[in-house]
PDB file of C-alpha atoms and ligand atoms in Angstrom:
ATOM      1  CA  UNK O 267     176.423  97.980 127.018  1.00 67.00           C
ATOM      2  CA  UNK O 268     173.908  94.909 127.245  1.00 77.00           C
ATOM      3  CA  UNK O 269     175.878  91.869 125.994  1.00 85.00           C
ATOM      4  CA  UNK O 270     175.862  90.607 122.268  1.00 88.00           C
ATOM      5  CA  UNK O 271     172.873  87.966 123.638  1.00 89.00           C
ATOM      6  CA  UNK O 272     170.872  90.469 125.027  1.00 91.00           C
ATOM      7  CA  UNK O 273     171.429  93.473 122.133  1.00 93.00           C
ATOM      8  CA  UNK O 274     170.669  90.359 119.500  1.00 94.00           C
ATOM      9  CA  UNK O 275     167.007  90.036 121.442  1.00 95.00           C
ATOM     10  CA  UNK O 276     166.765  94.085 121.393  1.00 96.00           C
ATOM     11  CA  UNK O 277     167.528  93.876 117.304  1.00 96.00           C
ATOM     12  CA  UNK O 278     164.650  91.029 116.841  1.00 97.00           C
ATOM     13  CA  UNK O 279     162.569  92.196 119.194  1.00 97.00           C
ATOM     14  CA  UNK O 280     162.841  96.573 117.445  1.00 97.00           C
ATOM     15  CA  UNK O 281     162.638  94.538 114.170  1.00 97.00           C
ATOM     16  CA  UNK O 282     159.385  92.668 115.267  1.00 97.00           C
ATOM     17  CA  UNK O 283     158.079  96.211 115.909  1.00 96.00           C
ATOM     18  CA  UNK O 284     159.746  98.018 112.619  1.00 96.00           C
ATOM     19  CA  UNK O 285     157.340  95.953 110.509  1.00 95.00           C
ATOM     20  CA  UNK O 286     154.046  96.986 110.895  1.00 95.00           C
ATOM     21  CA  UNK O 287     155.242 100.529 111.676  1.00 96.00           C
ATOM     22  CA  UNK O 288     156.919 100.387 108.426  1.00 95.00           C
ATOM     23  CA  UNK O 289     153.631  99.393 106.852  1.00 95.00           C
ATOM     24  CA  UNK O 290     151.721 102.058 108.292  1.00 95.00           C
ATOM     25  CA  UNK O 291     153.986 104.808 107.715  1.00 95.00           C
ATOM     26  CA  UNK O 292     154.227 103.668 104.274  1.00 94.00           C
ATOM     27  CA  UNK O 293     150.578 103.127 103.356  1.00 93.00           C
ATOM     28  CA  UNK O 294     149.254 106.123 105.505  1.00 92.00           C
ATOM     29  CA  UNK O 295     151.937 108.618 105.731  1.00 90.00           C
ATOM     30  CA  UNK O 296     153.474 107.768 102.101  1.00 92.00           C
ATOM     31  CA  UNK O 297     150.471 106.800  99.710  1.00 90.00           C
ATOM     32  CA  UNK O 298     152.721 103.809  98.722  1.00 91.00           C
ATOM     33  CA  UNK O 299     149.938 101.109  98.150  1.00 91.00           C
ATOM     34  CA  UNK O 300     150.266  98.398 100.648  1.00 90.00           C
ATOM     35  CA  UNK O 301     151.054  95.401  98.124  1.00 93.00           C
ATOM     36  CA  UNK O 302     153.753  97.916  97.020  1.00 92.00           C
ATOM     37  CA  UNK O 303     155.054  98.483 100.613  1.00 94.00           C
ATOM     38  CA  UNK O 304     155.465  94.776 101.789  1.00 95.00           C
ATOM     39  CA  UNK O 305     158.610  94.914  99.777  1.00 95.00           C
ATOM     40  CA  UNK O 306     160.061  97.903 101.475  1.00 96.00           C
ATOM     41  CA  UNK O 307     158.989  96.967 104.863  1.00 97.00           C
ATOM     42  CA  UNK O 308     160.375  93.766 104.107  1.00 97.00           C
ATOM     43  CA  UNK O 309     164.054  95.033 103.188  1.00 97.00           C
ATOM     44  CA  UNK O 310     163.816  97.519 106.328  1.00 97.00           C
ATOM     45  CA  UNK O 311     163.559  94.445 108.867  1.00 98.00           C
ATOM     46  CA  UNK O 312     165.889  92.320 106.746  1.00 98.00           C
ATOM     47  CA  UNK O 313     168.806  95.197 107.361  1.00 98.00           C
ATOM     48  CA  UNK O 314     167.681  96.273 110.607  1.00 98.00           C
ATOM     49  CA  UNK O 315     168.778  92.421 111.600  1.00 98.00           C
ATOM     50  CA  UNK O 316     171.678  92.407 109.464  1.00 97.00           C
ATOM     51  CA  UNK O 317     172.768  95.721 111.080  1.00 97.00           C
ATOM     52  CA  UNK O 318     172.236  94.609 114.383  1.00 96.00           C
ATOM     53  CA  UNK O 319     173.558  91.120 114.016  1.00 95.00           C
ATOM     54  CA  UNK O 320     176.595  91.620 111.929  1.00 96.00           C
ATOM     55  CA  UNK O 321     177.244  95.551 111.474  1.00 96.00           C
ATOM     56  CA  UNK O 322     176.882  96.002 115.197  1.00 94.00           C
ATOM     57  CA  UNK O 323     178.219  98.451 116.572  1.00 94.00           C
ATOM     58  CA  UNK O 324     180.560  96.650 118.727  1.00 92.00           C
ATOM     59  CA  UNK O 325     183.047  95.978 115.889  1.00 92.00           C
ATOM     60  CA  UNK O 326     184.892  98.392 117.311  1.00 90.00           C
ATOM     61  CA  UNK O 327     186.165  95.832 120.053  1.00 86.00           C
ATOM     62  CA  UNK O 328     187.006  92.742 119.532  1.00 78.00           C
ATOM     63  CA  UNK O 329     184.312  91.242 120.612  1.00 77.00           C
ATOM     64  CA  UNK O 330     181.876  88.133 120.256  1.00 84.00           C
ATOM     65  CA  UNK O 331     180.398  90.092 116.785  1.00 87.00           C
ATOM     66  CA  UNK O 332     183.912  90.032 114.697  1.00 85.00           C
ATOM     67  CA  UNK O 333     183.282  86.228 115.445  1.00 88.00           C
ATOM     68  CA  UNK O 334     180.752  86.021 113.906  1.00 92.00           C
ATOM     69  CA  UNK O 335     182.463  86.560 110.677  1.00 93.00           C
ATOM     70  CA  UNK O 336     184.617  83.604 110.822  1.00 91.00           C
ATOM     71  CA  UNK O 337     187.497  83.375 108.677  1.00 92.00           C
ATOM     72  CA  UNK O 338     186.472  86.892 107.193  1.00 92.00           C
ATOM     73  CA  UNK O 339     186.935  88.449 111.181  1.00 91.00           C
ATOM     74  CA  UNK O 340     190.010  90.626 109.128  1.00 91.00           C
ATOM     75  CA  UNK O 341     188.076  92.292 107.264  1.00 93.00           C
ATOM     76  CA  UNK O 342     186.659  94.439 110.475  1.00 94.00           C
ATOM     77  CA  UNK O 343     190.585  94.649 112.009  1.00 92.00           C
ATOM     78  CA  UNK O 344     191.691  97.795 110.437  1.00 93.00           C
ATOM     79  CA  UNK O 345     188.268  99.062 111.577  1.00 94.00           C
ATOM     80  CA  UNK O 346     188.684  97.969 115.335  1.00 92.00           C
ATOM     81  CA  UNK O 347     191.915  99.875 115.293  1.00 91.00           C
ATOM     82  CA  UNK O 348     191.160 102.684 113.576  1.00 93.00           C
ATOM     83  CA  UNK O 349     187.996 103.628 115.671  1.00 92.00           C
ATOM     84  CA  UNK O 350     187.955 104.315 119.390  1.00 88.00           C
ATOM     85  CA  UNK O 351     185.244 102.344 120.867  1.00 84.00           C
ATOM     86  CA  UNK O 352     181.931 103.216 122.150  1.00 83.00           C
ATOM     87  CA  UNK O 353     182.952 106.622 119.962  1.00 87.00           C
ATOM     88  CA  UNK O 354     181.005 108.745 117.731  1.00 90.00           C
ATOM     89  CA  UNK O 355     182.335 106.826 114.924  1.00 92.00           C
ATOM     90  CA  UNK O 356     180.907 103.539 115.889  1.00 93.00           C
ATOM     91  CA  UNK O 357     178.199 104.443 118.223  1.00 93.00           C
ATOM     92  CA  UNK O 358     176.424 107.416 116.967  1.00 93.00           C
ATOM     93  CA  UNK O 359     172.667 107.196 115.115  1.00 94.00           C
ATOM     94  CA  UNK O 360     173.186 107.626 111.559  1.00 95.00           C
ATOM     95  CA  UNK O 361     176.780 108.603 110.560  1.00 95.00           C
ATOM     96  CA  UNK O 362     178.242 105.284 112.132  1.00 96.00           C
ATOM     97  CA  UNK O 363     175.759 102.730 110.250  1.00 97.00           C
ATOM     98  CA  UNK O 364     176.705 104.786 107.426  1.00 97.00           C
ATOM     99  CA  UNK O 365     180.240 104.755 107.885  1.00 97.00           C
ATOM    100  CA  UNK O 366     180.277 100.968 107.883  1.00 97.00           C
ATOM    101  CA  UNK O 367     178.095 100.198 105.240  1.00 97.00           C
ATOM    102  CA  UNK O 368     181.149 102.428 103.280  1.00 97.00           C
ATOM    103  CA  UNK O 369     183.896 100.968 104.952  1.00 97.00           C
ATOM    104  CA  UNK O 370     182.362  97.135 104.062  1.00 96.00           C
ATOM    105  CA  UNK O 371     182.029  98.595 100.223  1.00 96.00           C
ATOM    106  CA  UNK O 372     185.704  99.380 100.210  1.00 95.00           C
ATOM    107  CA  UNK O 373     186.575  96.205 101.824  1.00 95.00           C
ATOM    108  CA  UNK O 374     185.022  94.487  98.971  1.00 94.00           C
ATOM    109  CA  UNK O 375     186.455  96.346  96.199  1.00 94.00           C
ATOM    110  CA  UNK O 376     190.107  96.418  97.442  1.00 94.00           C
ATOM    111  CA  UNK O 377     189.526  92.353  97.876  1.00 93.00           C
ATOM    112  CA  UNK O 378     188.377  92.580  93.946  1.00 94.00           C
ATOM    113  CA  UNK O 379     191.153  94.481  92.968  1.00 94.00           C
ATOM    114  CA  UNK O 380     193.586  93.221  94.966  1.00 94.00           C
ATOM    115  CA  UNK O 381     192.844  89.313  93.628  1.00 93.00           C
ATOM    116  CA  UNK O 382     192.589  90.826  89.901  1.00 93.00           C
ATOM    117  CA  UNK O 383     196.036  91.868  90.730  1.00 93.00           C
ATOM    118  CA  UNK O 384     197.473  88.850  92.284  1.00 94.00           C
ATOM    119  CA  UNK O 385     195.670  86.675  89.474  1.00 94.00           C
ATOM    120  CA  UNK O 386     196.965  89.087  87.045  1.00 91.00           C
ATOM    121  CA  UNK O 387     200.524  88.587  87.892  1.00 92.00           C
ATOM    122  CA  UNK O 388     199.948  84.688  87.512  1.00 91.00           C
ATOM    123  CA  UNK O 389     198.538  85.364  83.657  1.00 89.00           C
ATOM    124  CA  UNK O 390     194.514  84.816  84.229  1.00 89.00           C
ATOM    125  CA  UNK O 391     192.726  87.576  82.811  1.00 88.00           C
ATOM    126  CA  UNK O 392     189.398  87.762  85.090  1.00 87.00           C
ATOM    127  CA  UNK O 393     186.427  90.167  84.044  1.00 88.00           C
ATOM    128  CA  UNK O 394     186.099  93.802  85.601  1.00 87.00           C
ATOM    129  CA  UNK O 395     184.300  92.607  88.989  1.00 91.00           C
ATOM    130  CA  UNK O 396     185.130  95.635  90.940  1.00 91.00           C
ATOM    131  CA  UNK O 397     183.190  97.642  88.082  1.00 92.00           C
ATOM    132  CA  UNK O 398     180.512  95.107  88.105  1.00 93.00           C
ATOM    133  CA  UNK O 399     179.824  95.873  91.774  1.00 93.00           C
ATOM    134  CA  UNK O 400     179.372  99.348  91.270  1.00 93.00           C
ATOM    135  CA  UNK O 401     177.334  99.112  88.745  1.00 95.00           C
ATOM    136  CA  UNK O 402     175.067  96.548  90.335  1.00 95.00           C
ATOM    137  CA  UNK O 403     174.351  98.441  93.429  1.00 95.00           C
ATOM    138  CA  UNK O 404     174.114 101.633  90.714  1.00 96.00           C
ATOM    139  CA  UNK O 405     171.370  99.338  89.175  1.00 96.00           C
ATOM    140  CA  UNK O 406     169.326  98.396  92.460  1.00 96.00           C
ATOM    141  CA  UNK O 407     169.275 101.943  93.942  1.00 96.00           C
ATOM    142  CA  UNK O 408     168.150 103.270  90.749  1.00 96.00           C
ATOM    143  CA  UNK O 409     165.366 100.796  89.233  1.00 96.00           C
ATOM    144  CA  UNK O 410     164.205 100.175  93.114  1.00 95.00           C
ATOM    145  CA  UNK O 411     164.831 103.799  95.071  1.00 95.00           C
ATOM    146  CA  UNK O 412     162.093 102.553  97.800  1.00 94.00           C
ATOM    147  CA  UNK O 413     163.565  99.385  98.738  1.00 96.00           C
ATOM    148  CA  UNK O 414     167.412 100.748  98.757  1.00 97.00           C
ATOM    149  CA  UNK O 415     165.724 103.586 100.751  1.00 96.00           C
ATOM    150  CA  UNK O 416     164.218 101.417 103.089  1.00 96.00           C
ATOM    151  CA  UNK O 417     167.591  99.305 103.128  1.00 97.00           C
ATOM    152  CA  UNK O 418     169.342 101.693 104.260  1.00 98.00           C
ATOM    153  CA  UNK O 419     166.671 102.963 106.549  1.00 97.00           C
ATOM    154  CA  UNK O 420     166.663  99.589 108.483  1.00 97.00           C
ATOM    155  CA  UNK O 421     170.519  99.393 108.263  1.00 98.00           C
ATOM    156  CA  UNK O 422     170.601 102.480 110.647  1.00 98.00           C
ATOM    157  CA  UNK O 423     167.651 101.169 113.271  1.00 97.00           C
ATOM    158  CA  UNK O 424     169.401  98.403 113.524  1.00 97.00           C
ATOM    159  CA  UNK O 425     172.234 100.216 114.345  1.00 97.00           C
ATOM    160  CA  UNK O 426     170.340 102.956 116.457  1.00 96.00           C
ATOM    161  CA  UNK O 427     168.634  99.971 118.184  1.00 96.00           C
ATOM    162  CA  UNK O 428     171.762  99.015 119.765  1.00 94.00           C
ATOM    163  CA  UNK O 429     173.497 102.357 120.434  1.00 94.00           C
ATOM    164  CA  UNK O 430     170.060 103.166 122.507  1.00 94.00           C
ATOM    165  CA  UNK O 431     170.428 100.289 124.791  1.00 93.00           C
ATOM    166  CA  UNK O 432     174.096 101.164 125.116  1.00 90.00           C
ATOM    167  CA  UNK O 433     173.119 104.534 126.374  1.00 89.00           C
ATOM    168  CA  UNK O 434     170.075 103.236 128.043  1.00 88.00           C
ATOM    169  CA  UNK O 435     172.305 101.512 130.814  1.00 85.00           C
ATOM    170  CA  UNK O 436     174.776 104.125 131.284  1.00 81.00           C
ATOM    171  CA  UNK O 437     173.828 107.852 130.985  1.00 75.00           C
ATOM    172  CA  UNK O 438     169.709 107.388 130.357  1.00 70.00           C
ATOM    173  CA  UNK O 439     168.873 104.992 133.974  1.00 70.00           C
ATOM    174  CA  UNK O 440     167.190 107.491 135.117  1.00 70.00           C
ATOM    175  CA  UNK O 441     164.705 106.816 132.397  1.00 70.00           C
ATOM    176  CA  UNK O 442     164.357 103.220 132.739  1.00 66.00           C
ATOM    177  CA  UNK O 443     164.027 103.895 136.350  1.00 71.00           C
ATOM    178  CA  UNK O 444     160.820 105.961 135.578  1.00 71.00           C
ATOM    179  CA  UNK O 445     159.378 103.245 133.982  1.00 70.00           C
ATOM    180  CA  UNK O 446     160.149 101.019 136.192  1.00 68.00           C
ATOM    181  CA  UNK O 447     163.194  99.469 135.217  1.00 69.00           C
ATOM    182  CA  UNK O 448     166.191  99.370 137.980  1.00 66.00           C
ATOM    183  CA  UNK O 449     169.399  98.582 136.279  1.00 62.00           C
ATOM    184  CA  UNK O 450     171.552  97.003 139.376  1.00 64.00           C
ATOM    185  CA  UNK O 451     174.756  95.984 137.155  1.00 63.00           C
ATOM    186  CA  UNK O 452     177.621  98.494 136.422  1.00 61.00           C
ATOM    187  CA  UNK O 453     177.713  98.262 132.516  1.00 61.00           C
ATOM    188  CA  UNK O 454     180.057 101.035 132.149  1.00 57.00           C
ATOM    189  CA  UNK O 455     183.208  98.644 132.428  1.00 53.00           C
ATOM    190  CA  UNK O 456     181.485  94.923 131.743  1.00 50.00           C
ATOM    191  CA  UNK O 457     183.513  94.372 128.748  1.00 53.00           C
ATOM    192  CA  UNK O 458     186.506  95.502 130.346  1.00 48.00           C
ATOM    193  CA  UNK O 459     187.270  97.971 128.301  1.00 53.00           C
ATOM    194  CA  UNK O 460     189.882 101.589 129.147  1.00 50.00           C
ATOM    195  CA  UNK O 461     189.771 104.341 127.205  1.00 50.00           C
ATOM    196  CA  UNK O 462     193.128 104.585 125.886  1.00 48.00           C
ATOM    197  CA  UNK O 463     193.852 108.219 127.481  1.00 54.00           C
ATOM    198  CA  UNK O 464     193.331 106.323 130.882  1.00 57.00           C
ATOM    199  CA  UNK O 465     195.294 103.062 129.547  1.00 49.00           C
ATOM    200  CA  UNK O 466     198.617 104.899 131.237  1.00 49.00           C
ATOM    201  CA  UNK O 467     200.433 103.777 133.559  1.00 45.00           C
ATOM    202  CA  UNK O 468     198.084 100.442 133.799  1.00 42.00           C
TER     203      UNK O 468
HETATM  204 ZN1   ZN V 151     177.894  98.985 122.077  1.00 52.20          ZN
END
């Protein structure tokens, strides 16, 4: 559990990496011309950041990363409470990027409806955005399959990037000692956080 400084220098620093790994997977691996690939590798890095940056993880606390959403810090409450930190749900590989990338999609279609509504009630008539949404991102992932693919892709590195150092400084020191690496600081309770079956009797 680095802090949000040091897992934002992990995220640039994996995304630095991603590219030209992206490239060459692509153009060796994939037969995807390498004009054609820049795209991809392009959208990979761009939601590898995002992911790290924004989608971290650590939404599941209320931390310095529902900050940085500013006025829209709400939107990740029900989220916080919902899911137990540093659990599967938000700290696991695949199925926890995933999971927010959904949650964020409902989010934004319950705030479409839910203004349609309210404006609605008032007497303006507003067009079908919730509808619209779908069928933009229906649009993108179907007339560009490789860059969604490599959207989503990044939006899980990003993601993985984090939940690796996480794990890195806890359970896996032995391996950073291997290489080297002496972790000195007790991460396991830095953010001061108690599982809530040991929150009894505190
Ligand atoms: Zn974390």
């Amino acid at each position: 559990m680095p802090d949000a400084r040091t897992h934002d220098i992990i995220t640039i620093a994996t995304a630095v990496a991603l590219a030209p790994l992206a490239q060459i997977v692509q153009v060796n691996s994939l037969s995807i011309g390498s004009l054609d690939a820049y795209p991809n590798s392009a959208w990979l890095v761009i939601a590898h950041v995002i992911s790290g940056v924004l989608f971290s993880p650590d939404l599941d606390l209320d931390s310095a990363i529902d900050n940085r959403w500013g006025i829209f810090f709400w939107i990740w409450r029900p989220y916080m409470w919902l899911v137990p930190h540093r659990s599967v749900w938000s700290h696991s590989l695949i199925f926890s990027p995933l999971l927010r990338m959904a949650y964020f999609y409902f989010v934004l279609l319950g705030i479409i409806l839910g203004a349609t509504w309210l404006l609605g009630q008032v007497g303006i008539v507003v067009p079908d955005y919730s509808q619209q949404l779908s069928l933009t991102i229906n649009h993108v992932t179907t007339d560009y399959p490789n860059a969604s693919l490599a959207f989503v892709i990044g939006f899980c590195t990003g993601s993985a990037a984090h939940s690796i150092a996480d794990w890195l400084v806890t359970s896996g020191k032995h391996i950073l000692r291997r290489v080297g690496l002496q972790i000195r600081r007790d991460y396991r309770h830095h953010d001061r956080y108690v599982p809530r079956q040991r929150r009894a009797g505190r």
